[in-house]
PDB file of C-alpha atoms in Angstrom:
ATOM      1  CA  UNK A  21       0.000   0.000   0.000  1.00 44.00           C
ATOM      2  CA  UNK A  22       2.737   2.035   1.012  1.00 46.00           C
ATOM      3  CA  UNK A  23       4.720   1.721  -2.589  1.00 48.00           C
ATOM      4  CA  UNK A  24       1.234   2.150  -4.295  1.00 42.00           C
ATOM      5  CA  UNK A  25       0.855   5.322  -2.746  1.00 41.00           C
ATOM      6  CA  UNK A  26       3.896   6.510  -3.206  1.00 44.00           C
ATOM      7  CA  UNK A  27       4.487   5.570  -6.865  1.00 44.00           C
ATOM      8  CA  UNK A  28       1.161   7.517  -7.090  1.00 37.00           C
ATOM      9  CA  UNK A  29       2.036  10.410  -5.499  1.00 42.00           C
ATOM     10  CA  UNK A  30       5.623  10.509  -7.338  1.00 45.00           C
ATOM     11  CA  UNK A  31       4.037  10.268 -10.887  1.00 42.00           C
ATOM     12  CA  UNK A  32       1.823  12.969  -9.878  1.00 40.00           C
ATOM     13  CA  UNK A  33       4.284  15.304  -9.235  1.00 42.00           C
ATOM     14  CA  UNK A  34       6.574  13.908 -11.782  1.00 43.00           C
ATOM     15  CA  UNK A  35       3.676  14.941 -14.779  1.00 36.00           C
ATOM     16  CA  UNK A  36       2.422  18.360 -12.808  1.00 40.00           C
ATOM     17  CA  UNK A  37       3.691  21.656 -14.135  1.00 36.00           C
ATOM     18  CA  UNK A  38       6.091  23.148 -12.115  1.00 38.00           C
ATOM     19  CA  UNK A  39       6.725  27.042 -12.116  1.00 39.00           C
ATOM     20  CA  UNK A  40      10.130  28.446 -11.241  1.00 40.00           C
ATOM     21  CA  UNK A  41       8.813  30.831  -8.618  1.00 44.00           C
ATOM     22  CA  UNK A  42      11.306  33.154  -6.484  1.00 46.00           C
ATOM     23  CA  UNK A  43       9.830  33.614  -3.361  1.00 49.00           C
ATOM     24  CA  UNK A  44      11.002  36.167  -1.277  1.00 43.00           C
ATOM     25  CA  UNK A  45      12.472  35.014   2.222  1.00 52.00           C
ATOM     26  CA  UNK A  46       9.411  36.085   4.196  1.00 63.00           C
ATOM     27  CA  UNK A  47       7.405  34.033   1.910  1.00 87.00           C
ATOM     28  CA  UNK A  48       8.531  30.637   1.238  1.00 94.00           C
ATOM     29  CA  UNK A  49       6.915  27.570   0.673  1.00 96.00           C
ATOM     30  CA  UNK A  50       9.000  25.936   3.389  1.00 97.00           C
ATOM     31  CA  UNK A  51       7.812  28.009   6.403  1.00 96.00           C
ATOM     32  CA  UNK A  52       5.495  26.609   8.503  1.00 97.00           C
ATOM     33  CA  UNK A  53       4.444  23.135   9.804  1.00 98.00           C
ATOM     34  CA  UNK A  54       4.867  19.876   8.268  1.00 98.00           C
ATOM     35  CA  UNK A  55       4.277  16.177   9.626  1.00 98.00           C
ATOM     36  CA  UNK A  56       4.639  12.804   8.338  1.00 96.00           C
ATOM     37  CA  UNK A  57       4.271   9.262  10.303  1.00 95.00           C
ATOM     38  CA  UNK A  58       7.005   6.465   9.806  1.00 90.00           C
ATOM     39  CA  UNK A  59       4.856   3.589   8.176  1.00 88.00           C
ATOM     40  CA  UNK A  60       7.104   1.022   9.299  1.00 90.00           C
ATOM     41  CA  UNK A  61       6.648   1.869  13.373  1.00 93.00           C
ATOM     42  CA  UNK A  62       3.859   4.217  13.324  1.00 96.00           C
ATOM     43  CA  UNK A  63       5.984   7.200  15.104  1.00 96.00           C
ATOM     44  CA  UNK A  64       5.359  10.849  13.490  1.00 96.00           C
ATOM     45  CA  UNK A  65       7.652  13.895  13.056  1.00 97.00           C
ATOM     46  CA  UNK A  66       6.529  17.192  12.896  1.00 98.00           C
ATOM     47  CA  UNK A  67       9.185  19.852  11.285  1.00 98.00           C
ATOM     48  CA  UNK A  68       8.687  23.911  12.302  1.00 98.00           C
ATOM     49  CA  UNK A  69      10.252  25.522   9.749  1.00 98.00           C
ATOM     50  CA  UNK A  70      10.258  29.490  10.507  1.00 96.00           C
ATOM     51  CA  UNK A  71      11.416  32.544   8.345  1.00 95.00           C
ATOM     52  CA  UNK A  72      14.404  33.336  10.369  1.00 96.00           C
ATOM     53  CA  UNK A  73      15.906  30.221   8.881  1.00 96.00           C
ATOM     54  CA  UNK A  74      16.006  27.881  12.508  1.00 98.00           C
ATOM     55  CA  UNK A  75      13.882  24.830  12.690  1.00 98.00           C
ATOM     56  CA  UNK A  76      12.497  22.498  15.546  1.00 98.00           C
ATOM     57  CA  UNK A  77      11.973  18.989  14.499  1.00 98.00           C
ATOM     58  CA  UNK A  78      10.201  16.872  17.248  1.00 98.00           C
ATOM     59  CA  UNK A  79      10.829  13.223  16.047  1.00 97.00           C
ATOM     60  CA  UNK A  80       9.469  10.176  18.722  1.00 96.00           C
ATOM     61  CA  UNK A  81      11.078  11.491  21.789  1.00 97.00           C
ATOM     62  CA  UNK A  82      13.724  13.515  20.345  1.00 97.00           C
ATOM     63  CA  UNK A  83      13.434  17.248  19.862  1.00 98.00           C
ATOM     64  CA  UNK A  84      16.216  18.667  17.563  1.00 97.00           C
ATOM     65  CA  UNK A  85      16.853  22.270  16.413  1.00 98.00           C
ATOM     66  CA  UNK A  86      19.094  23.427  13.558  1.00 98.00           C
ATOM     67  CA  UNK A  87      19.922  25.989  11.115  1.00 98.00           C
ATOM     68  CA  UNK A  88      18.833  25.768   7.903  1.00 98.00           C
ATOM     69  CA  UNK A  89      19.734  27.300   4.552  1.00 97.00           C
ATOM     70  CA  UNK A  90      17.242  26.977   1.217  1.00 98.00           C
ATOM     71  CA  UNK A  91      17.244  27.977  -2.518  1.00 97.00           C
ATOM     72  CA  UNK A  92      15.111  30.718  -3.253  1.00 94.00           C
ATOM     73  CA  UNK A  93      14.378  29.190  -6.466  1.00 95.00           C
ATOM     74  CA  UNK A  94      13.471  25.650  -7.701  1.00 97.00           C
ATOM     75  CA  UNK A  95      15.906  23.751  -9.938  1.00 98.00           C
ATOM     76  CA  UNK A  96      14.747  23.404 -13.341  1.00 97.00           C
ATOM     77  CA  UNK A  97      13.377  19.833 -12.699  1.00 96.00           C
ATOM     78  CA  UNK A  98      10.903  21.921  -9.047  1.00 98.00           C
ATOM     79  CA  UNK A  99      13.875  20.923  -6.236  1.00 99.00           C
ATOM     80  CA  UNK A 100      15.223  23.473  -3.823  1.00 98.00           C
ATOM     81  CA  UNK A 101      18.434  22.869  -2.272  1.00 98.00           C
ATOM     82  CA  UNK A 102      18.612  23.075   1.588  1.00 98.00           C
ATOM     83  CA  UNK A 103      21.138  22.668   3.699  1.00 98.00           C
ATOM     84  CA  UNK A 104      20.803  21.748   7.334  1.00 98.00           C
ATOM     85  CA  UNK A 105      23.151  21.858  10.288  1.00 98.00           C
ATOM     86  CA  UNK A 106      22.053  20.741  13.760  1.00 98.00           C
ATOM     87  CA  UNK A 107      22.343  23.379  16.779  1.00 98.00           C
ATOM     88  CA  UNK A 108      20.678  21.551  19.595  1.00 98.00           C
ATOM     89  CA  UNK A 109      19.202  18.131  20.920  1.00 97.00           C
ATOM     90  CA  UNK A 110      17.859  16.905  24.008  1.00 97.00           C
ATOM     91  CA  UNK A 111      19.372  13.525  23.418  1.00 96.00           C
ATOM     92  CA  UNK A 112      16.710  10.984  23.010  1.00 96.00           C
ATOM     93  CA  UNK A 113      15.577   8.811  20.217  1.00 96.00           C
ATOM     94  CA  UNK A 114      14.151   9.576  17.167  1.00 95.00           C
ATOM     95  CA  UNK A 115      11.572   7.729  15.101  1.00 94.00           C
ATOM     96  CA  UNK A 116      14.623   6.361  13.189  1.00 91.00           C
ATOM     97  CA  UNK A 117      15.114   4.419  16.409  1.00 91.00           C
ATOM     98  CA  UNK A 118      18.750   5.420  16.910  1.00 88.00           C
ATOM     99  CA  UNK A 119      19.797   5.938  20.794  1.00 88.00           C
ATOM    100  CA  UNK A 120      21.933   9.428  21.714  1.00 90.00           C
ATOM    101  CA  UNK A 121      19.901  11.600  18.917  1.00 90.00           C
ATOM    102  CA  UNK A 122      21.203  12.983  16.204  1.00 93.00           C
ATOM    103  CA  UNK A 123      24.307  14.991  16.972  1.00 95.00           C
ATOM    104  CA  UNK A 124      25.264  18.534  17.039  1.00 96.00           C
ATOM    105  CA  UNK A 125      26.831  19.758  13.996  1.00 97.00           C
ATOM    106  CA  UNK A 126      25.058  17.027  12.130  1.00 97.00           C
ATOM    107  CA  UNK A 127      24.701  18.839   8.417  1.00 98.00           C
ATOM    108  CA  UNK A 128      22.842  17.489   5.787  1.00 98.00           C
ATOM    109  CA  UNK A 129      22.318  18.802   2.385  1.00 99.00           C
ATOM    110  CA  UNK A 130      18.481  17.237   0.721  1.00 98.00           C
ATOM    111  CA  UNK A 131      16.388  18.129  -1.632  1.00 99.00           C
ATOM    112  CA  UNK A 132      12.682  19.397  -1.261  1.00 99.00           C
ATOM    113  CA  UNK A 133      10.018  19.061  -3.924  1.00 99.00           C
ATOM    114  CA  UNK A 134       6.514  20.495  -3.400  1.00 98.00           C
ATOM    115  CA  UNK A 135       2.715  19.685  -4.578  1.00 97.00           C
ATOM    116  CA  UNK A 136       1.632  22.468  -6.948  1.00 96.00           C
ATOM    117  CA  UNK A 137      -1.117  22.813  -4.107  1.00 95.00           C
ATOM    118  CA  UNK A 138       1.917  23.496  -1.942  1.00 95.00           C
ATOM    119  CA  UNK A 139      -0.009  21.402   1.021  1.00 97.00           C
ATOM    120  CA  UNK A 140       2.841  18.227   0.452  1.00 98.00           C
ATOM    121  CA  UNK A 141       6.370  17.856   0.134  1.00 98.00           C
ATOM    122  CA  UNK A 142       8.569  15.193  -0.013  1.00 98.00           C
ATOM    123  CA  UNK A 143      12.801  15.410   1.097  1.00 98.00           C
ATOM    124  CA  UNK A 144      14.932  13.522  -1.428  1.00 98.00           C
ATOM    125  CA  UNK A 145      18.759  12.901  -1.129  1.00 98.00           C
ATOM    126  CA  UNK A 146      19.094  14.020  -4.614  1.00 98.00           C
ATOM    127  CA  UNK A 147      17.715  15.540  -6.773  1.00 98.00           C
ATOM    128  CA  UNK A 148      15.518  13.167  -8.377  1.00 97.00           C
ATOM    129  CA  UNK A 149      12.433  10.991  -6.321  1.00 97.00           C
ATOM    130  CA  UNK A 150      14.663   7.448  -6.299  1.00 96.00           C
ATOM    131  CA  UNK A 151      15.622   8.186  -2.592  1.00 96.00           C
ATOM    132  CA  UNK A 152      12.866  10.680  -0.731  1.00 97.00           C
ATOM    133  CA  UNK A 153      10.597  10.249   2.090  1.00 95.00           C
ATOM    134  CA  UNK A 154       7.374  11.569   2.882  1.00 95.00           C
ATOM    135  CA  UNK A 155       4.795  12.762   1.854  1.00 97.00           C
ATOM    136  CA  UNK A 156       5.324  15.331   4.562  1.00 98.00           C
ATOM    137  CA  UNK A 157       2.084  17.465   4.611  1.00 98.00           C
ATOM    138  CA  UNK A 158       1.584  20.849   5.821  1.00 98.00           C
ATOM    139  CA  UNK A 159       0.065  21.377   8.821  1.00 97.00           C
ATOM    140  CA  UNK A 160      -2.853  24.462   9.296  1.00 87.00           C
ATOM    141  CA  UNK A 161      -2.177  26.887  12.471  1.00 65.00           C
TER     142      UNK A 161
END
C-alpha cells in the first residue's frame, strides 16, 4: 500500500507543471508546519520551519533544532536545495530508532520538492524521487 501510494504520489508530481517561482524570504513555501508518520513503526515527526531560517523537528522522543539554509528558487526539474546543520538536541531517540539523537553539527544537504497545491512535500537525497521520504504534509495553524 505504502509503494502504491507513493508511486502515485511521485508520478503525480513527476507529470504536474512546475513554475520556477522566487519567493522572497518572508514568503517561502517551506515556512510553517509539516508532519509525516514512519509507516514502518507508526511514530510521526513534525518539522517547524520558521522565516528566520532555525527549525524544531520533534521526532518520537527527540526534539532537535538546527539551522537551515534553502534555494530561493526551484531547480529546473521543481527541487530546492537546503542545507541543514544541527544546533541543539535533548538527546533521546528519534523515530529512526537510533539511541543518543542525532548529533550537534550534524549537516545534511536534501532536496525538497513540493505539490503544486503546496499542502505536500517530499525530502529527497538528490535531486531526483529514487531516494525521498514523505509525503510530509503541511500542517494548518
Amino acid at each position: 500500500m505504502k509503494t502504491t501510494a507513493a508511486a502515485l504520489f511521485i508520478c503525480f508530481l513527476a507529470t504536474s507543471a512546475v513554475a520556477n517561482v522566487g519567493y522572497s524570504s518572508a514568503q517561502h513555501p517551506l515556512y510553517g508546519k509539516w508532519a509525516w508518520t514512519y509507516a514502518k513503526n507508526n511514530c510521526s515527526e513534525v518539522y517547524d520551519y520558521r522565516p528566520d531560517n532555525t527549525s524544531v523537528v520533534t521526532s518520537g522522543e527527540e526534539i532537535g533544532e538546527s539551522r537551515f539554509t534553502i534555494s530561493d528558487k526551484p531547480d529546473l526539474n521543481g527541487f530546492y536545495r537546503m542545507t541543514d546543520v544541527v544546533t541543539k538536541s535533548n538527546g533521546r531517540t528519534g523515530c529512526d530508532g537510533k539511541p543518543g539523537g542525532t548529533p550537534v553539527g550534524n549537516t545534511v544537504t536534501i532536496f525538497i520538492f513540493f505539490h503544486p497545491t503546496m499542502s505536500e512535500m517530499v525530502m529527497c537525497q538528490e535531486p531526483s524521487f529514487y531516494a525521498c521520504m514523505g509525503p510530509l504534509r503541511r500542517l494548518t495553524q
